[in-house]
């Protein structure tokens, strides 16, 4: 059975916010709301490092990393458990969704989510342009909304917008239950972590840290399973291949933060 998941290579992520912006555009997310956020691990403010700048010829210790965060589409999703009207549910393909017609705006799901991944429409949604953006209908005032892994695209055989438009190829989407898929290979072969794994939510989103992967290796906007030609083992990140190791160990062109 298909079980969709996402791998995010934090060694590739450059904190450009493209995933956040393209998600907002594709999913008609109202002004003031974001389904996809890129948090800064470093200083007290966004895009600021921790540590000290070099002074008087001495070396500094500046450090800054990025933490892309959205709905983790957990296997053991607490939001599903607490919804009193079953508006939040987990699909057979692993995607956690919301039935907006059922949602009563109690926000129990927001309280239960340890990732702060949901937003609430307190006011009548506003958009620029006024007619909205993307191919998703506007959600009404008084409901909760969140990332859907772009389920409307997935159902058409397309990757989520954030994965397609990431300029660093840091986001890889696919079937975790397919051992030949790139996401499965990355989870098995690289150092991956799940956010707040101590909570027992078992997210379908994995973060690569340490050794860099080859990233999303196909340029088509299609799901990997829909490609006419599958990525070669080297392109898919086989750590035993010379090409893969070169791509995984090379410094990114934008340099370290």
PDB file of N, CA and C in Angstrom, residues 22-95:
ATOM      1  N   UNK A  22       5.937  29.084  -2.402  1.00  0.00           N
ATOM      2  CA  UNK A  22       5.261  28.297  -3.436  1.00  0.00           C
ATOM      3  C   UNK A  22       4.091  27.517  -2.855  1.00  0.00           C
ATOM      4  N   UNK A  23       4.200  27.097  -1.593  1.00  0.00           N
ATOM      5  CA  UNK A  23       3.089  26.439  -0.907  1.00  0.00           C
ATOM      6  C   UNK A  23       1.914  27.395  -0.762  1.00  0.00           C
ATOM      7  N   UNK A  24       2.200  28.600  -0.371  1.00  0.00           N
ATOM      8  CA  UNK A  24       1.155  29.612  -0.198  1.00  0.00           C
ATOM      9  C   UNK A  24       0.469  29.917  -1.523  1.00  0.00           C
ATOM     10  N   UNK A  25       1.256  30.006  -2.585  1.00  0.00           N
ATOM     11  CA  UNK A  25       0.725  30.296  -3.911  1.00  0.00           C
ATOM     12  C   UNK A  25      -0.117  29.135  -4.439  1.00  0.00           C
ATOM     13  N   UNK A  26       0.406  27.932  -4.335  1.00  0.00           N
ATOM     14  CA  UNK A  26      -0.262  26.752  -4.896  1.00  0.00           C
ATOM     15  C   UNK A  26      -1.565  26.436  -4.182  1.00  0.00           C
ATOM     16  N   UNK A  27      -1.588  26.646  -2.853  1.00  0.00           N
ATOM     17  CA  UNK A  27      -2.724  26.207  -2.055  1.00  0.00           C
ATOM     18  C   UNK A  27      -3.660  27.329  -1.639  1.00  0.00           C
ATOM     19  N   UNK A  28      -3.488  28.506  -2.247  1.00  0.00           N
ATOM     20  CA  UNK A  28      -4.434  29.598  -2.006  1.00  0.00           C
ATOM     21  C   UNK A  28      -4.524  29.926  -0.511  1.00  0.00           C
ATOM     22  N   UNK A  29      -3.373  29.948   0.139  1.00  0.00           N
ATOM     23  CA  UNK A  29      -3.321  30.230   1.575  1.00  0.00           C
ATOM     24  C   UNK A  29      -3.535  31.729   1.798  1.00  0.00           C
ATOM     25  N   UNK A  30      -4.425  32.114   2.701  1.00  0.00           N
ATOM     26  CA  UNK A  30      -4.763  33.529   2.866  1.00  0.00           C
ATOM     27  C   UNK A  30      -3.618  34.363   3.426  1.00  0.00           C
ATOM     28  N   UNK A  31      -3.750  35.668   3.281  1.00  0.00           N
ATOM     29  CA  UNK A  31      -2.765  36.601   3.811  1.00  0.00           C
ATOM     30  C   UNK A  31      -2.622  36.398   5.318  1.00  0.00           C
ATOM     31  N   UNK A  32      -1.375  36.489   5.780  1.00  0.00           N
ATOM     32  CA  UNK A  32      -1.104  36.347   7.201  1.00  0.00           C
ATOM     33  C   UNK A  32      -0.952  34.915   7.672  1.00  0.00           C
ATOM     34  N   UNK A  33      -1.125  33.948   6.764  1.00  0.00           N
ATOM     35  CA  UNK A  33      -1.026  32.550   7.135  1.00  0.00           C
ATOM     36  C   UNK A  33       0.035  31.858   6.289  1.00  0.00           C
ATOM     37  N   UNK A  34       0.687  30.862   6.880  1.00  0.00           N
ATOM     38  CA  UNK A  34       1.638  30.016   6.159  1.00  0.00           C
ATOM     39  C   UNK A  34       1.432  28.580   6.600  1.00  0.00           C
ATOM     40  N   UNK A  35       1.354  27.680   5.629  1.00  0.00           N
ATOM     41  CA  UNK A  35       1.332  26.252   5.940  1.00  0.00           C
ATOM     42  C   UNK A  35       2.742  25.725   6.117  1.00  0.00           C
ATOM     43  N   UNK A  36       3.670  26.299   5.396  1.00  0.00           N
ATOM     44  CA  UNK A  36       5.053  25.830   5.346  1.00  0.00           C
ATOM     45  C   UNK A  36       5.941  26.955   5.854  1.00  0.00           C
ATOM     46  N   UNK A  37       6.758  26.677   6.847  1.00  0.00           N
ATOM     47  CA  UNK A  37       7.622  27.705   7.420  1.00  0.00           C
ATOM     48  C   UNK A  37       9.069  27.219   7.448  1.00  0.00           C
ATOM     49  N   UNK A  38       9.987  28.151   7.348  1.00  0.00           N
ATOM     50  CA  UNK A  38      11.406  27.820   7.478  1.00  0.00           C
ATOM     51  C   UNK A  38      11.929  28.574   8.696  1.00  0.00           C
ATOM     52  N   UNK A  39      12.160  27.843   9.762  1.00  0.00           N
ATOM     53  CA  UNK A  39      12.643  28.441  10.997  1.00  0.00           C
ATOM     54  C   UNK A  39      14.164  28.546  10.969  1.00  0.00           C
ATOM     55  N   UNK A  40      14.695  29.538  11.662  1.00  0.00           N
ATOM     56  CA  UNK A  40      16.143  29.717  11.753  1.00  0.00           C
ATOM     57  C   UNK A  40      16.635  29.141  13.072  1.00  0.00           C
ATOM     58  N   UNK A  41      17.582  28.239  12.971  1.00  0.00           N
ATOM     59  CA  UNK A  41      18.231  27.704  14.166  1.00  0.00           C
ATOM     60  C   UNK A  41      19.520  28.492  14.335  1.00  0.00           C
ATOM     61  N   UNK A  42      19.512  29.410  15.256  1.00  0.00           N
ATOM     62  CA  UNK A  42      20.675  30.266  15.431  1.00  0.00           C
ATOM     63  C   UNK A  42      20.379  31.380  16.413  1.00  0.00           C
ATOM     64  N   UNK A  43      20.280  32.613  15.906  1.00  0.00           N
ATOM     65  CA  UNK A  43      20.042  33.769  16.757  1.00  0.00           C
ATOM     66  C   UNK A  43      18.592  33.895  17.197  1.00  0.00           C
ATOM     67  N   UNK A  44      18.297  35.033  17.808  1.00  0.00           N
ATOM     68  CA  UNK A  44      16.964  35.262  18.354  1.00  0.00           C
ATOM     69  C   UNK A  44      15.950  35.655  17.291  1.00  0.00           C
ATOM     70  N   UNK A  45      16.421  36.053  16.101  1.00  0.00           N
ATOM     71  CA  UNK A  45      15.531  36.521  15.058  1.00  0.00           C
ATOM     72  C   UNK A  45      15.765  35.723  13.774  1.00  0.00           C
ATOM     73  N   UNK A  46      14.796  35.786  12.848  1.00  0.00           N
ATOM     74  CA  UNK A  46      14.908  35.049  11.598  1.00  0.00           C
ATOM     75  C   UNK A  46      16.160  35.465  10.831  1.00  0.00           C
ATOM     76  N   UNK A  47      16.823  34.488  10.267  1.00  0.00           N
ATOM     77  CA  UNK A  47      18.024  34.702   9.457  1.00  0.00           C
ATOM     78  C   UNK A  47      19.133  35.421  10.210  1.00  0.00           C
ATOM     79  N   UNK A  48      19.264  35.148  11.488  1.00  0.00           N
ATOM     80  CA  UNK A  48      20.387  35.684  12.260  1.00  0.00           C
ATOM     81  C   UNK A  48      21.120  34.518  12.921  1.00  0.00           C
ATOM     82  N   UNK A  49      22.455  34.554  12.920  1.00  0.00           N
ATOM     83  CA  UNK A  49      23.226  33.443  13.483  1.00  0.00           C
ATOM     84  C   UNK A  49      23.424  33.604  14.988  1.00  0.00           C
ATOM     85  N   UNK A  50      23.821  32.519  15.620  1.00  0.00           N
ATOM     86  CA  UNK A  50      24.280  32.603  17.002  1.00  0.00           C
ATOM     87  C   UNK A  50      25.801  32.668  16.987  1.00  0.00           C
ATOM     88  N   UNK A  51      26.366  33.069  18.092  1.00  0.00           N
ATOM     89  CA  UNK A  51      27.818  33.167  18.172  1.00  0.00           C
ATOM     90  C   UNK A  51      28.308  34.581  17.979  1.00  0.00           C
ATOM     91  N   UNK A  52      29.601  34.728  17.782  1.00  0.00           N
ATOM     92  CA  UNK A  52      30.224  36.052  17.685  1.00  0.00           C
ATOM     93  C   UNK A  52      30.933  36.215  16.352  1.00  0.00           C
ATOM     94  N   UNK A  53      30.965  37.478  15.887  1.00  0.00           N
ATOM     95  CA  UNK A  53      31.675  37.807  14.656  1.00  0.00           C
ATOM     96  C   UNK A  53      33.172  37.878  14.925  1.00  0.00           C
ATOM     97  N   UNK A  54      33.969  37.612  13.894  1.00  0.00           N
ATOM     98  CA  UNK A  54      35.426  37.743  14.066  1.00  0.00           C
ATOM     99  C   UNK A  54      35.810  39.187  14.388  1.00  0.00           C
ATOM    100  N   UNK A  55      36.621  39.379  15.382  1.00  0.00           N
ATOM    101  CA  UNK A  55      37.085  40.712  15.765  1.00  0.00           C
ATOM    102  C   UNK A  55      38.578  40.663  16.077  1.00  0.00           C
ATOM    103  N   UNK A  56      39.260  41.728  15.691  1.00  0.00           N
ATOM    104  CA  UNK A  56      40.689  41.887  16.003  1.00  0.00           C
ATOM    105  C   UNK A  56      41.517  40.703  15.528  1.00  0.00           C
ATOM    106  N   UNK A  57      41.166  40.196  14.354  1.00  0.00           N
ATOM    107  CA  UNK A  57      41.941  39.120  13.778  1.00  0.00           C
ATOM    108  C   UNK A  57      41.647  37.749  14.345  1.00  0.00           C
ATOM    109  N   UNK A  58      40.725  37.675  15.297  1.00  0.00           N
ATOM    110  CA  UNK A  58      40.397  36.390  15.884  1.00  0.00           C
ATOM    111  C   UNK A  58      39.272  35.723  15.093  1.00  0.00           C
ATOM    112  N   UNK A  59      39.174  34.424  15.201  1.00  0.00           N
ATOM    113  CA  UNK A  59      38.137  33.697  14.489  1.00  0.00           C
ATOM    114  C   UNK A  59      36.832  33.754  15.270  1.00  0.00           C
ATOM    115  N   UNK A  60      35.735  33.892  14.560  1.00  0.00           N
ATOM    116  CA  UNK A  60      34.431  33.899  15.200  1.00  0.00           C
ATOM    117  C   UNK A  60      33.837  32.500  15.255  1.00  0.00           C
ATOM    118  N   UNK A  61      32.676  32.412  15.855  1.00  0.00           N
ATOM    119  CA  UNK A  61      32.026  31.101  15.968  1.00  0.00           C
ATOM    120  C   UNK A  61      30.553  31.188  15.538  1.00  0.00           C
ATOM    121  N   UNK A  62      30.317  31.926  14.445  1.00  0.00           N
ATOM    122  CA  UNK A  62      28.959  32.084  13.954  1.00  0.00           C
ATOM    123  C   UNK A  62      28.404  30.750  13.448  1.00  0.00           C
ATOM    124  N   UNK A  63      27.131  30.521  13.725  1.00  0.00           N
ATOM    125  CA  UNK A  63      26.499  29.297  13.257  1.00  0.00           C
ATOM    126  C   UNK A  63      25.019  29.568  13.011  1.00  0.00           C
ATOM    127  N   UNK A  64      24.525  29.082  11.867  1.00  0.00           N
ATOM    128  CA  UNK A  64      23.109  29.244  11.555  1.00  0.00           C
ATOM    129  C   UNK A  64      22.668  28.095  10.668  1.00  0.00           C
ATOM    130  N   UNK A  65      21.523  27.486  11.000  1.00  0.00           N
ATOM    131  CA  UNK A  65      20.946  26.418  10.210  1.00  0.00           C
ATOM    132  C   UNK A  65      19.464  26.695  10.012  1.00  0.00           C
ATOM    133  N   UNK A  66      18.851  25.927   9.113  1.00  0.00           N
ATOM    134  CA  UNK A  66      17.448  26.148   8.803  1.00  0.00           C
ATOM    135  C   UNK A  66      16.620  24.903   9.101  1.00  0.00           C
ATOM    136  N   UNK A  67      15.425  25.144   9.612  1.00  0.00           N
ATOM    137  CA  UNK A  67      14.519  24.062   9.984  1.00  0.00           C
ATOM    138  C   UNK A  67      13.177  24.235   9.265  1.00  0.00           C
ATOM    139  N   UNK A  68      13.038  23.666   8.046  1.00  0.00           N
ATOM    140  CA  UNK A  68      11.742  23.714   7.367  1.00  0.00           C
ATOM    141  C   UNK A  68      10.717  22.904   8.160  1.00  0.00           C
ATOM    142  N   UNK A  69       9.549  23.480   8.385  1.00  0.00           N
ATOM    143  CA  UNK A  69       8.549  22.832   9.228  1.00  0.00           C
ATOM    144  C   UNK A  69       7.157  23.019   8.648  1.00  0.00           C
ATOM    145  N   UNK A  70       6.411  21.940   8.586  1.00  0.00           N
ATOM    146  CA  UNK A  70       4.997  21.963   8.186  1.00  0.00           C
ATOM    147  C   UNK A  70       4.350  20.744   8.839  1.00  0.00           C
ATOM    148  N   UNK A  71       3.128  20.420   8.439  1.00  0.00           N
ATOM    149  CA  UNK A  71       2.497  19.205   8.933  1.00  0.00           C
ATOM    150  C   UNK A  71       3.412  18.024   8.626  1.00  0.00           C
ATOM    151  N   UNK A  72       3.624  17.176   9.622  1.00  0.00           N
ATOM    152  CA  UNK A  72       4.530  16.036   9.476  1.00  0.00           C
ATOM    153  C   UNK A  72       3.826  14.778   8.975  1.00  0.00           C
ATOM    154  N   UNK A  73       2.488  14.824   8.851  1.00  0.00           N
ATOM    155  CA  UNK A  73       1.685  13.698   8.357  1.00  0.00           C
ATOM    156  C   UNK A  73       2.037  12.423   9.131  1.00  0.00           C
ATOM    157  N   UNK A  74       1.817  12.503  10.436  1.00  0.00           N
ATOM    158  CA  UNK A  74       2.237  11.456  11.361  1.00  0.00           C
ATOM    159  C   UNK A  74       1.425  10.171  11.190  1.00  0.00           C
ATOM    160  N   UNK A  75       2.104   9.056  11.406  1.00  0.00           N
ATOM    161  CA  UNK A  75       1.414   7.771  11.430  1.00  0.00           C
ATOM    162  C   UNK A  75       0.497   7.690  12.647  1.00  0.00           C
ATOM    163  N   UNK A  76       0.975   8.195  13.765  1.00  0.00           N
ATOM    164  CA  UNK A  76       0.201   8.195  15.008  1.00  0.00           C
ATOM    165  C   UNK A  76      -0.175   9.643  15.319  1.00  0.00           C
ATOM    166  N   UNK A  77      -1.018  10.212  14.481  1.00  0.00           N
ATOM    167  CA  UNK A  77      -1.298  11.652  14.506  1.00  0.00           C
ATOM    168  C   UNK A  77      -2.208  12.032  15.676  1.00  0.00           C
ATOM    169  N   UNK A  78      -1.723  12.856  16.607  1.00  0.00           N
ATOM    170  CA  UNK A  78      -2.566  13.269  17.732  1.00  0.00           C
ATOM    171  C   UNK A  78      -3.744  14.137  17.303  1.00  0.00           C
ATOM    172  N   UNK A  79      -3.584  14.866  16.214  1.00  0.00           N
ATOM    173  CA  UNK A  79      -4.678  15.718  15.730  1.00  0.00           C
ATOM    174  C   UNK A  79      -5.888  14.882  15.326  1.00  0.00           C
ATOM    175  N   UNK A  80      -5.626  13.701  14.756  1.00  0.00           N
ATOM    176  CA  UNK A  80      -6.715  12.812  14.347  1.00  0.00           C
ATOM    177  C   UNK A  80      -7.455  12.294  15.574  1.00  0.00           C
ATOM    178  N   UNK A  81      -6.712  11.987  16.625  1.00  0.00           N
ATOM    179  CA  UNK A  81      -7.303  11.395  17.823  1.00  0.00           C
ATOM    180  C   UNK A  81      -8.219  12.364  18.569  1.00  0.00           C
ATOM    181  N   UNK A  82      -7.856  13.651  18.579  1.00  0.00           N
ATOM    182  CA  UNK A  82      -8.604  14.586  19.430  1.00  0.00           C
ATOM    183  C   UNK A  82      -9.767  15.259  18.705  1.00  0.00           C
ATOM    184  N   UNK A  83      -9.843  15.176  17.394  1.00  0.00           N
ATOM    185  CA  UNK A  83     -10.916  15.859  16.672  1.00  0.00           C
ATOM    186  C   UNK A  83     -12.270  15.251  17.055  1.00  0.00           C
ATOM    187  N   UNK A  84     -13.172  16.039  17.636  1.00  0.00           N
ATOM    188  CA  UNK A  84     -14.437  15.480  18.121  1.00  0.00           C
ATOM    189  C   UNK A  84     -15.443  15.158  17.017  1.00  0.00           C
ATOM    190  N   UNK A  85     -15.204  15.643  15.805  1.00  0.00           N
ATOM    191  CA  UNK A  85     -16.161  15.410  14.712  1.00  0.00           C
ATOM    192  C   UNK A  85     -15.519  14.656  13.548  1.00  0.00           C
ATOM    193  N   UNK A  86     -14.330  14.124  13.756  1.00  0.00           N
ATOM    194  CA  UNK A  86     -13.621  13.355  12.723  1.00  0.00           C
ATOM    195  C   UNK A  86     -13.368  14.176  11.455  1.00  0.00           C
ATOM    196  N   UNK A  87     -13.193  15.486  11.642  1.00  0.00           N
ATOM    197  CA  UNK A  87     -12.884  16.329  10.488  1.00  0.00           C
ATOM    198  C   UNK A  87     -11.445  16.107  10.021  1.00  0.00           C
ATOM    199  N   UNK A  88     -10.546  15.836  10.950  1.00  0.00           N
ATOM    200  CA  UNK A  88      -9.166  15.489  10.611  1.00  0.00           C
ATOM    201  C   UNK A  88      -9.048  13.969  10.528  1.00  0.00           C
ATOM    202  N   UNK A  89      -8.496  13.505   9.445  1.00  0.00           N
ATOM    203  CA  UNK A  89      -8.406  12.062   9.226  1.00  0.00           C
ATOM    204  C   UNK A  89      -7.148  11.733   8.431  1.00  0.00           C
ATOM    205  N   UNK A  90      -6.739  10.477   8.512  1.00  0.00           N
ATOM    206  CA  UNK A  90      -5.563  10.020   7.770  1.00  0.00           C
ATOM    207  C   UNK A  90      -6.018   9.164   6.605  1.00  0.00           C
ATOM    208  N   UNK A  91      -5.616   9.532   5.410  1.00  0.00           N
ATOM    209  CA  UNK A  91      -5.988   8.801   4.215  1.00  0.00           C
ATOM    210  C   UNK A  91      -5.219   7.486   4.128  1.00  0.00           C
ATOM    211  N   UNK A  92      -5.698   6.615   3.271  1.00  0.00           N
ATOM    212  CA  UNK A  92      -5.040   5.323   3.091  1.00  0.00           C
ATOM    213  C   UNK A  92      -3.626   5.469   2.549  1.00  0.00           C
ATOM    214  N   UNK A  93      -3.338   6.600   1.881  1.00  0.00           N
ATOM    215  CA  UNK A  93      -1.999   6.800   1.323  1.00  0.00           C
ATOM    216  C   UNK A  93      -1.068   7.553   2.269  1.00  0.00           C
ATOM    217  N   UNK A  94      -1.481   7.730   3.532  1.00  0.00           N
ATOM    218  CA  UNK A  94      -0.605   8.328   4.527  1.00  0.00           C
ATOM    219  C   UNK A  94      -0.751   9.812   4.727  1.00  0.00           C
ATOM    220  N   UNK A  95      -1.500  10.492   3.865  1.00  0.00           N
ATOM    221  CA  UNK A  95      -1.670  11.940   3.972  1.00  0.00           C
ATOM    222  C   UNK A  95      -2.742  12.259   5.005  1.00  0.00           C
TER     223      UNK A  95
END
